[in-house]
């Protein structure tokens, strides 16, 4: 195993159990431990986000980069990209994750021309392929950065300029190809600037149709090259645009249904996007899951006191427990996983902070998994929920849901009945039960 960029971490991070005081050890994440019939690693399928971990240098709108990364020293763009990728694979191996995710522009620099940019991507995909086969690390998903280049400032698929849309289409074609070439298990569409800032210059219907057409072309191409990975859409309500067309799970599901794309996509739900939508992580997961469309998760958290996408590492065990309950109840994420779309704070300047951050996130989800598994095994919540709806299992409830009766029949039926008697919803008891499981 290489030992160039993270010399503070000599060995892969060990599991030492909850009493360990070693900051470079897992307290709960024990990858081979079997939970509910499967190993923790196969249940959690953690991935590292290339952009935040290797390509974020700590700048913000007020200040310059605060991280001085050894892997960014070369003045030659391709050497710099290769050094970065070597650092990335050293990090993946030392952390002990099996997956990573990238945007095309994270792994490979833009060139002076379209052709040079494409060649750079091919070079870097070749290099990634070697490193993947040397280490056994796999690609959870790839995506295209359709928001950084100023040509996308008025949208990519939804740009008012057809030339820009064509450029985005070419970029997505190449990014799908790169993902396919690297055995990526999914491909993500996050509509970075697919939205609008003012209605004064915007035709919403036209832009939605453009977005649908764009996704349709991507589906056609996927089928043409026989890419078997899952296509995912990642909802987000705002930032960078004021209104985004894929603002939350329900809106995105409706959009996919309206434009006949629903069979080709699932959703990638991100915690901080859910809270920006004025919702909760678990609500967004539950809405996607209820539709049979929860495909993958961007694991992070926001800060309720800040109104933007802070992309912090998840540490709240209550939240990871609720998330894992939904994920386990739908039988896992299939080809999806838990991608840490999260970055260390600007003041966490050392490369070793990247380890602390990921260890914290992985332990928080491992705890969530252990707790959720126990709650499911004890059947406490599921029995209470089933009991709550039991009036639909027989009698008039069954007749309603099996379409044997309509409004008139129900009006007749109600005449002979007393007033309905409701059972308590028991919210406080259930909250106490949940807390009694959280350790
Ligand atoms: C932006 C975001 C992206 C997507 C991939 O908020 O979450 O990093 O995950 O483009
Ligand atoms: Co994300």
Short mmCIF file of C-alpha atoms and ligand atoms in Angstrom, two decimals:
data_model
loop_
_atom_site.label_atom_id
_atom_site.label_comp_id
_atom_site.label_asym_id
_atom_site.label_seq_id
_atom_site.Cartn_x
_atom_site.Cartn_y
_atom_site.Cartn_z
CA UNK A 1 0.00 0.00 0.00
CA UNK A 2 1.36 3.44 -0.98
CA UNK A 3 2.41 5.71 1.88
CA UNK A 4 3.13 9.07 0.32
CA UNK A 5 0.31 11.49 0.96
CA UNK A 6 -1.03 10.40 4.33
CA UNK A 7 2.06 9.40 6.34
CA UNK A 8 0.22 9.92 9.68
CA UNK A 9 -1.87 6.86 8.83
CA UNK A 10 0.41 3.91 8.27
CA UNK A 11 -2.06 1.03 8.36
CA UNK A 12 -5.67 0.68 7.27
CA UNK A 13 -7.92 2.14 9.99
CA UNK A 14 -8.64 -0.74 12.41
CA UNK A 15 -11.87 -1.53 14.22
CA UNK A 16 -11.16 -1.32 17.95
CA UNK A 17 -14.63 -1.24 19.50
CA UNK A 18 -16.52 1.44 21.37
CA UNK A 19 -14.13 1.76 24.31
CA UNK A 20 -11.14 2.58 22.13
CA UNK A 21 -9.67 6.04 22.59
CA UNK A 22 -7.63 5.81 19.38
CA UNK A 23 -8.86 8.65 17.12
CA UNK A 24 -7.68 6.70 14.08
CA UNK A 25 -9.81 3.62 14.83
CA UNK A 26 -13.42 2.71 14.17
CA UNK A 27 -15.55 2.33 17.28
CA UNK A 28 -18.58 0.78 15.55
CA UNK A 29 -17.78 0.13 11.90
CA UNK A 30 -16.50 -3.42 11.76
CA UNK A 31 -16.63 -4.23 8.08
CA UNK A 32 -16.87 -8.02 8.33
CA UNK A 33 -19.32 -8.10 11.22
CA UNK A 34 -22.56 -9.71 10.11
CA UNK A 35 -25.68 -7.63 10.81
CA UNK A 36 -29.02 -9.04 9.76
CA UNK A 37 -27.40 -11.72 7.61
CA UNK A 38 -24.97 -9.45 5.74
CA UNK A 39 -21.63 -7.86 6.48
CA UNK A 40 -21.57 -4.23 7.55
CA UNK A 41 -19.56 -3.28 4.47
CA UNK A 42 -22.10 -4.80 2.10
CA UNK A 43 -25.00 -3.20 3.96
CA UNK A 44 -23.45 0.26 4.09
CA UNK A 45 -21.49 0.42 0.82
CA UNK A 46 -19.60 3.58 1.80
CA UNK A 47 -18.11 5.81 -0.88
CA UNK A 48 -15.72 8.76 -0.73
CA UNK A 49 -16.62 11.86 -2.76
CA UNK A 50 -13.62 12.81 -4.88
CA UNK A 51 -14.56 16.49 -5.14
CA UNK A 52 -14.80 17.34 -1.44
CA UNK A 53 -11.96 15.14 -0.26
CA UNK A 54 -9.27 15.71 -2.86
CA UNK A 55 -10.36 18.75 -4.87
CA UNK A 56 -11.62 21.06 -2.14
CA UNK A 57 -8.92 23.37 -0.88
CA UNK A 58 -10.78 25.27 1.78
CA UNK A 59 -11.63 28.48 -0.06
CA UNK A 60 -14.96 30.18 0.53
CA UNK A 61 -16.60 33.32 -0.83
CA UNK A 62 -14.64 35.40 1.67
CA UNK A 63 -11.29 33.68 1.69
CA UNK A 64 -8.53 31.94 -0.20
CA UNK A 65 -7.72 28.21 -0.02
CA UNK A 66 -6.68 27.18 3.48
CA UNK A 67 -5.49 23.62 2.69
CA UNK A 68 -2.06 23.05 1.24
CA UNK A 69 -2.32 19.60 -0.33
CA UNK A 70 0.82 17.78 -1.35
CA UNK A 71 -1.03 16.18 -4.29
CA UNK A 72 -1.61 19.58 -5.94
CA UNK A 73 2.02 20.69 -6.26
CA UNK A 74 2.87 19.89 -9.89
CA UNK A 75 2.46 22.66 -12.46
CA UNK A 76 1.50 20.16 -15.17
CA UNK A 77 -2.28 19.56 -15.12
CA UNK A 78 -2.13 15.85 -15.98
CA UNK A 79 0.67 15.13 -13.51
CA UNK A 80 -1.33 17.01 -10.89
CA UNK A 81 -4.45 14.99 -11.72
CA UNK A 82 -2.46 11.74 -11.49
CA UNK A 83 -0.88 12.73 -8.17
CA UNK A 84 -4.36 13.56 -6.89
CA UNK A 85 -5.64 10.18 -7.99
CA UNK A 86 -2.74 8.40 -6.30
CA UNK A 87 -3.50 10.29 -3.11
CA UNK A 88 -7.17 9.32 -3.49
CA UNK A 89 -6.45 5.60 -3.81
CA UNK A 90 -4.00 5.73 -0.90
CA UNK A 91 -6.79 7.35 1.13
CA UNK A 92 -9.47 4.80 0.06
CA UNK A 93 -7.22 1.90 0.99
CA UNK A 94 -6.18 3.33 4.33
CA UNK A 95 -9.74 4.24 5.23
CA UNK A 96 -10.99 0.82 4.15
CA UNK A 97 -13.83 1.92 1.86
CA UNK A 98 -14.71 -0.03 -1.26
CA UNK A 99 -16.20 2.77 -3.36
CA UNK A 100 -15.65 6.28 -4.61
CA UNK A 101 -17.65 8.77 -6.71
CA UNK A 102 -16.51 11.52 -9.06
CA UNK A 103 -17.45 14.27 -11.50
CA UNK A 104 -15.55 14.19 -14.79
CA UNK A 105 -13.85 17.49 -13.88
CA UNK A 106 -12.70 16.19 -10.48
CA UNK A 107 -10.55 13.46 -11.93
CA UNK A 108 -9.54 15.15 -15.14
CA UNK A 109 -8.76 18.79 -15.97
CA UNK A 110 -10.48 20.76 -18.73
CA UNK A 111 -8.14 21.41 -21.68
CA UNK A 112 -7.86 24.32 -24.08
CA UNK A 113 -10.27 22.70 -26.54
CA UNK A 114 -13.10 20.16 -26.49
CA UNK A 115 -10.75 17.51 -27.95
CA UNK A 116 -8.07 18.13 -25.35
CA UNK A 117 -10.64 17.90 -22.54
CA UNK A 118 -11.89 14.59 -23.95
CA UNK A 119 -8.35 13.23 -24.26
CA UNK A 120 -7.57 14.27 -20.68
CA UNK A 121 -10.60 12.33 -19.49
CA UNK A 122 -9.55 9.27 -21.46
CA UNK A 123 -6.06 9.45 -19.95
CA UNK A 124 -7.39 9.75 -16.43
CA UNK A 125 -9.95 6.97 -16.91
CA UNK A 126 -7.09 4.73 -18.05
CA UNK A 127 -5.14 5.64 -14.92
CA UNK A 128 -8.17 5.08 -12.66
CA UNK A 129 -8.68 1.69 -14.26
CA UNK A 130 -5.15 0.65 -13.32
CA UNK A 131 -5.52 1.88 -9.76
CA UNK A 132 -8.91 0.18 -9.40
CA UNK A 133 -7.51 -3.12 -10.55
CA UNK A 134 -4.43 -2.80 -8.28
CA UNK A 135 -6.51 -2.03 -5.20
CA UNK A 136 -9.94 -3.60 -5.76
CA UNK A 137 -11.60 -0.21 -5.11
CA UNK A 138 -14.74 0.30 -7.20
CA UNK A 139 -16.71 3.18 -8.66
CA UNK A 140 -20.11 3.69 -7.05
CA UNK A 141 -21.09 6.42 -9.49
CA UNK A 142 -19.78 8.93 -11.93
CA UNK A 143 -21.34 12.20 -13.02
CA UNK A 144 -20.61 15.25 -15.16
CA UNK A 145 -19.88 18.69 -13.78
CA UNK A 146 -22.44 20.79 -15.64
CA UNK A 147 -22.27 23.78 -13.31
CA UNK A 148 -18.63 24.96 -12.97
CA UNK A 149 -17.87 26.21 -16.47
CA UNK A 150 -19.29 29.72 -17.08
CA UNK A 151 -21.01 28.48 -20.26
CA UNK A 152 -23.45 26.73 -17.89
CA UNK A 153 -24.25 29.87 -15.93
CA UNK A 154 -27.77 29.93 -17.44
CA UNK A 155 -28.28 26.17 -17.25
CA UNK A 156 -26.90 23.15 -19.10
CA UNK A 157 -29.77 20.97 -20.38
CA UNK A 158 -32.09 23.89 -19.62
CA UNK A 159 -29.90 26.59 -21.13
CA UNK A 160 -31.70 29.02 -23.44
CA UNK A 161 -28.81 28.40 -25.85
CA UNK A 162 -28.97 25.15 -27.89
CA UNK A 163 -25.20 25.18 -28.45
CA UNK A 164 -24.70 25.03 -24.67
CA UNK A 165 -27.19 22.15 -24.37
CA UNK A 166 -25.30 20.28 -27.09
CA UNK A 167 -22.05 20.85 -25.21
CA UNK A 168 -23.61 19.48 -22.03
CA UNK A 169 -24.92 16.48 -23.97
CA UNK A 170 -21.44 15.71 -25.31
CA UNK A 171 -20.01 16.04 -21.82
CA UNK A 172 -22.62 13.68 -20.37
CA UNK A 173 -22.02 11.16 -23.15
CA UNK A 174 -18.32 11.13 -22.28
CA UNK A 175 -19.00 10.94 -18.53
CA UNK A 176 -21.40 8.00 -18.97
CA UNK A 177 -18.78 6.28 -21.10
CA UNK A 178 -16.11 6.92 -18.46
CA UNK A 179 -18.41 5.52 -15.77
CA UNK A 180 -19.17 2.47 -17.90
CA UNK A 181 -15.49 1.91 -18.65
CA UNK A 182 -14.69 1.96 -14.94
CA UNK A 183 -17.46 -0.47 -14.03
CA UNK A 184 -19.49 2.26 -12.28
CA UNK A 185 -22.59 0.82 -10.64
CA UNK A 186 -24.68 3.98 -11.09
CA UNK A 187 -24.62 7.30 -12.91
CA UNK A 188 -25.92 10.46 -11.22
CA UNK A 189 -27.66 13.52 -12.63
CA UNK A 190 -27.68 16.43 -10.26
CA UNK A 191 -29.28 19.42 -11.95
CA UNK A 192 -26.73 21.96 -10.72
CA UNK A 193 -27.98 24.93 -12.68
CA UNK A 194 -31.12 23.33 -14.12
CA UNK A 195 -33.48 25.90 -12.70
CA UNK A 196 -33.93 29.65 -12.81
CA UNK A 197 -33.17 32.82 -10.93
CA UNK A 198 -35.95 35.02 -12.30
CA UNK A 199 -39.20 34.29 -14.09
CA UNK A 200 -38.78 37.54 -16.02
CA UNK A 201 -36.48 35.76 -18.49
CA UNK A 202 -37.65 32.16 -18.07
CA UNK A 203 -40.06 29.83 -19.85
CA UNK A 204 -40.51 27.02 -17.31
CA UNK A 205 -42.36 24.66 -19.63
CA UNK A 206 -39.72 24.92 -22.34
CA UNK A 207 -36.92 24.31 -19.84
CA UNK A 208 -38.67 21.28 -18.37
CA UNK A 209 -39.15 19.86 -21.84
CA UNK A 210 -35.48 20.44 -22.60
CA UNK A 211 -34.47 18.68 -19.39
CA UNK A 212 -36.71 15.73 -20.22
CA UNK A 213 -35.33 15.56 -23.75
CA UNK A 214 -31.81 15.64 -22.37
CA UNK A 215 -32.51 12.77 -19.97
CA UNK A 216 -34.22 10.83 -22.76
CA UNK A 217 -31.12 11.14 -24.92
CA UNK A 218 -29.04 9.87 -22.01
CA UNK A 219 -31.36 6.86 -21.61
CA UNK A 220 -31.08 6.12 -25.35
CA UNK A 221 -27.32 6.27 -25.17
CA UNK A 222 -27.19 4.08 -22.05
CA UNK A 223 -29.23 1.46 -23.86
CA UNK A 224 -27.14 1.75 -26.98
CA UNK A 225 -23.87 1.03 -25.19
CA UNK A 226 -25.55 -1.48 -22.87
CA UNK A 227 -24.51 0.31 -19.69
CA UNK A 228 -26.23 -1.62 -16.91
CA UNK A 229 -25.64 0.89 -14.11
CA UNK A 230 -28.61 2.59 -12.46
CA UNK A 231 -29.41 6.17 -13.50
CA UNK A 232 -30.07 8.37 -10.47
CA UNK A 233 -31.41 11.90 -10.08
CA UNK A 234 -30.34 13.89 -7.05
CA UNK A 235 -33.00 16.38 -5.94
CA UNK A 236 -32.04 19.78 -4.51
CA UNK A 237 -34.29 22.82 -4.12
CA UNK A 238 -31.88 25.71 -4.66
CA UNK A 239 -28.22 26.71 -4.74
CA UNK A 240 -26.75 27.48 -7.16
CA UNK A 241 -30.02 28.53 -8.86
CA UNK A 242 -32.84 30.01 -6.83
CA UNK A 243 -35.39 27.42 -7.96
CA UNK A 244 -34.34 24.02 -9.28
CA UNK A 245 -36.63 21.82 -11.35
CA UNK A 246 -35.72 18.72 -9.34
CA UNK A 247 -36.35 20.46 -6.03
CA UNK A 248 -37.26 17.46 -3.87
CA UNK A 249 -38.15 13.78 -4.12
CA UNK A 250 -41.87 14.25 -4.79
CA UNK A 251 -41.30 16.95 -7.44
CA UNK A 252 -38.67 14.84 -9.17
CA UNK A 253 -40.86 11.73 -9.16
CA UNK A 254 -43.70 13.75 -10.70
CA UNK A 255 -41.36 15.14 -13.35
CA UNK A 256 -40.11 11.65 -14.22
CA UNK A 257 -43.68 10.35 -14.48
CA UNK A 258 -44.90 13.26 -16.56
CA UNK A 259 -42.13 12.81 -19.12
CA UNK A 260 -42.27 9.00 -19.18
CA UNK A 261 -38.82 8.60 -17.67
CA UNK A 262 -39.83 6.95 -14.41
CA UNK A 263 -38.78 3.42 -15.40
CA UNK A 264 -35.23 4.54 -16.12
CA UNK A 265 -34.39 6.43 -12.94
CA UNK A 266 -34.19 6.16 -9.20
CA UNK A 267 -33.33 8.92 -6.73
CA UNK A 268 -30.12 9.77 -4.93
CA UNK A 269 -31.25 11.47 -1.71
CA UNK A 270 -28.91 13.89 0.04
CA UNK A 271 -29.47 14.86 3.67
CA UNK A 272 -28.48 18.52 3.33
CA UNK A 273 -30.62 18.93 0.20
CA UNK A 274 -33.61 17.61 2.13
CA UNK A 275 -33.15 20.16 4.89
CA UNK A 276 -32.65 22.96 2.35
CA UNK A 277 -36.02 21.90 0.91
CA UNK A 278 -37.53 22.64 4.33
CA UNK A 279 -37.94 18.94 4.89
CA UNK A 280 -36.04 16.23 6.72
CA UNK A 281 -33.57 13.63 5.50
CA UNK A 282 -35.86 10.81 6.61
CA UNK A 283 -38.90 12.37 4.92
CA UNK A 284 -37.10 12.51 1.58
CA UNK A 285 -35.81 8.96 2.01
CA UNK A 286 -39.29 7.74 2.93
CA UNK A 287 -40.98 9.48 -0.04
CA UNK A 288 -38.44 7.98 -2.46
CA UNK A 289 -38.66 4.57 -0.83
CA UNK A 290 -42.48 4.56 -0.83
CA UNK A 291 -42.35 5.03 -4.60
CA UNK A 292 -39.86 2.15 -4.91
CA UNK A 293 -37.30 4.71 -6.09
CA UNK A 294 -34.74 5.10 -3.31
CA UNK A 295 -31.56 4.19 -5.18
CA UNK A 296 -28.67 5.77 -3.29
CA UNK A 297 -27.79 8.31 -0.61
CA UNK A 298 -25.48 11.30 -0.35
CA UNK A 299 -24.65 11.12 3.33
CA UNK A 300 -23.97 14.47 4.96
CA UNK A 301 -25.75 17.03 7.11
CA UNK A 302 -26.53 20.74 7.11
CA UNK A 303 -26.59 23.19 9.95
CA UNK A 304 -30.03 24.45 10.97
CA UNK A 305 -28.58 27.84 11.85
CA UNK A 306 -27.08 28.33 8.39
CA UNK A 307 -29.29 28.47 5.34
CA UNK A 308 -26.97 26.89 2.81
CA UNK A 309 -25.48 23.59 1.75
CA UNK A 310 -22.74 23.23 4.38
CA UNK A 311 -22.08 19.57 3.43
CA UNK A 312 -20.86 18.54 6.88
CA UNK A 313 -20.06 14.99 7.82
CA UNK A 314 -22.97 13.11 9.38
CA UNK A 315 -22.55 12.58 13.12
CA UNK A 316 -26.11 12.52 14.42
CA UNK A 317 -26.95 8.94 15.41
CA UNK A 318 -30.66 9.72 15.69
CA UNK A 319 -30.69 10.74 12.05
CA UNK A 320 -28.56 7.82 10.82
CA UNK A 321 -30.85 5.42 12.72
CA UNK A 322 -33.97 6.79 11.04
CA UNK A 323 -32.20 6.63 7.67
CA UNK A 324 -31.05 3.05 8.18
CA UNK A 325 -34.55 2.00 9.27
CA UNK A 326 -35.90 3.15 5.91
CA UNK A 327 -33.01 1.63 3.98
CA UNK A 328 -33.21 -1.74 5.77
CA UNK A 329 -37.00 -1.84 5.51
CA UNK A 330 -36.74 -1.60 1.72
CA UNK A 331 -34.12 -4.35 1.67
CA UNK A 332 -31.04 -2.16 1.14
CA UNK A 333 -29.93 0.20 -1.60
CA UNK A 334 -29.25 -2.35 -4.33
CA UNK A 335 -26.49 -0.95 -6.53
CA UNK A 336 -26.52 2.30 -4.53
CA UNK A 337 -24.55 3.18 -1.44
CA UNK A 338 -23.76 5.82 1.15
CA UNK A 339 -21.60 8.46 -0.49
CA UNK A 340 -20.05 11.00 1.85
CA UNK A 341 -20.88 14.12 -0.11
CA UNK A 342 -19.29 16.03 2.74
CA UNK A 343 -16.30 18.25 3.33
CA UNK A 344 -14.13 19.08 6.30
CA UNK A 345 -14.45 22.62 7.62
CA UNK A 346 -12.13 25.28 6.26
CA UNK A 347 -10.25 25.36 9.55
CA UNK A 348 -9.63 21.58 9.52
CA UNK A 349 -6.47 22.03 7.52
CA UNK A 350 -4.52 18.78 7.89
CA UNK A 351 -4.86 15.76 5.58
CA UNK A 352 -5.43 13.62 8.70
CA UNK A 353 -8.64 15.60 9.33
CA UNK A 354 -10.05 13.85 6.25
CA UNK A 355 -9.66 10.57 8.14
CA UNK A 356 -11.28 11.85 11.32
CA UNK A 357 -14.19 13.15 9.26
CA UNK A 358 -14.82 9.88 7.40
CA UNK A 359 -14.28 7.73 10.49
CA UNK A 360 -16.94 9.81 12.29
CA UNK A 361 -19.40 9.47 9.40
CA UNK A 362 -18.82 5.74 9.00
CA UNK A 363 -19.19 5.11 12.72
CA UNK A 364 -22.38 7.19 12.85
CA UNK A 365 -23.94 5.08 10.06
CA UNK A 366 -22.62 1.82 11.53
CA UNK A 367 -24.34 2.71 14.80
CA UNK A 368 -27.48 3.63 12.90
CA UNK A 369 -27.33 0.26 11.17
CA UNK A 370 -26.86 -1.69 14.42
CA UNK A 371 -29.71 0.15 16.14
CA UNK A 372 -32.09 -0.05 13.18
CA UNK A 373 -31.38 -3.75 12.76
CA UNK A 374 -32.29 -4.39 16.41
CA UNK A 375 -35.48 -2.33 16.15
CA UNK A 376 -36.51 -4.28 13.05
CA UNK A 377 -35.61 -7.61 14.64
CA UNK A 378 -37.71 -6.82 17.72
CA UNK A 379 -40.62 -5.88 15.40
CA UNK A 380 -41.75 -3.22 17.86
CA UNK A 381 -42.38 -0.41 15.41
CA UNK A 382 -43.59 -2.62 12.57
CA UNK A 383 -46.18 -4.32 14.79
CA UNK A 384 -47.48 -1.00 16.07
CA UNK A 385 -47.68 0.42 12.56
CA UNK A 386 -49.45 -2.69 11.21
CA UNK A 387 -51.90 -2.60 14.09
CA UNK A 388 -52.59 1.09 13.39
CA UNK A 389 -53.92 0.26 9.91
CA UNK A 390 -55.57 -3.05 10.85
CA UNK A 391 -59.10 -1.77 10.15
CA UNK A 392 -58.20 -2.05 6.46
CA UNK A 393 -57.40 -5.76 6.72
CA UNK A 394 -61.01 -6.88 6.90
CA UNK A 395 -64.59 -5.60 6.89
CA UNK A 396 -65.37 -2.26 5.33
CA UNK A 397 -61.70 -1.23 5.12
CA UNK A 398 -60.89 -4.24 2.96
CA UNK A 399 -63.94 -3.59 0.77
CA UNK A 400 -62.83 0.02 0.18
CA UNK A 401 -59.32 -0.86 -0.82
CA UNK A 402 -60.35 -3.83 -3.00
CA UNK A 403 -62.72 -1.51 -4.89
CA UNK A 404 -65.87 -3.40 -3.86
CA UNK A 405 -67.58 -0.26 -2.59
CA UNK A 406 -67.87 3.39 -3.62
CA UNK A 407 -69.18 6.60 -2.08
CA UNK A 408 -72.84 5.58 -2.23
CA UNK A 409 -72.23 2.20 -0.57
CA UNK A 410 -70.21 3.89 2.15
CA UNK A 411 -72.94 6.43 2.72
CA UNK A 412 -75.40 3.55 3.18
CA UNK A 413 -73.01 1.64 5.43
CA UNK A 414 -72.26 4.57 7.72
CA UNK A 415 -75.97 4.98 8.56
CA UNK A 416 -76.04 1.82 10.62
CA UNK A 417 -72.76 2.52 12.45
CA UNK A 418 -71.81 4.34 15.64
CA UNK A 419 -69.26 7.17 15.50
CA UNK A 420 -65.72 5.90 14.70
CA UNK A 421 -63.53 5.25 17.74
CA UNK A 422 -59.89 6.18 17.18
CA UNK A 423 -56.98 4.50 18.92
CA UNK A 424 -54.14 6.63 20.27
CA UNK A 425 -51.28 7.33 17.81
CA UNK A 426 -48.82 6.87 20.72
CA UNK A 427 -46.20 9.25 19.33
CA UNK A 428 -44.54 9.93 22.70
CA UNK A 429 -44.38 6.24 23.58
CA UNK A 430 -42.83 5.49 20.19
CA UNK A 431 -40.27 8.26 20.66
CA UNK A 432 -39.38 6.77 24.04
CA UNK A 433 -39.03 3.32 22.51
CA UNK A 434 -36.78 4.68 19.79
CA UNK A 435 -34.60 6.46 22.36
CA UNK A 436 -34.36 3.28 24.41
CA UNK A 437 -32.65 1.59 21.44
CA UNK A 438 -30.22 4.40 20.66
CA UNK A 439 -26.85 3.85 22.30
C1 LIG B 1 -24.28 19.46 -4.87
C2 LIG B 1 -24.15 18.00 -4.83
C3 LIG B 1 -23.32 17.40 -5.90
C4 LIG B 1 -23.85 16.12 -6.43
C5 LIG B 1 -23.11 15.58 -7.62
O1 LIG B 1 -25.01 19.99 -3.82
O2 LIG B 1 -24.65 17.35 -3.95
O3 LIG B 1 -22.03 17.24 -5.40
O4 LIG B 1 -23.84 15.12 -5.45
O5 LIG B 1 -23.05 16.47 -8.66
CO1 LIG B 2 -24.68 15.33 -3.55
#
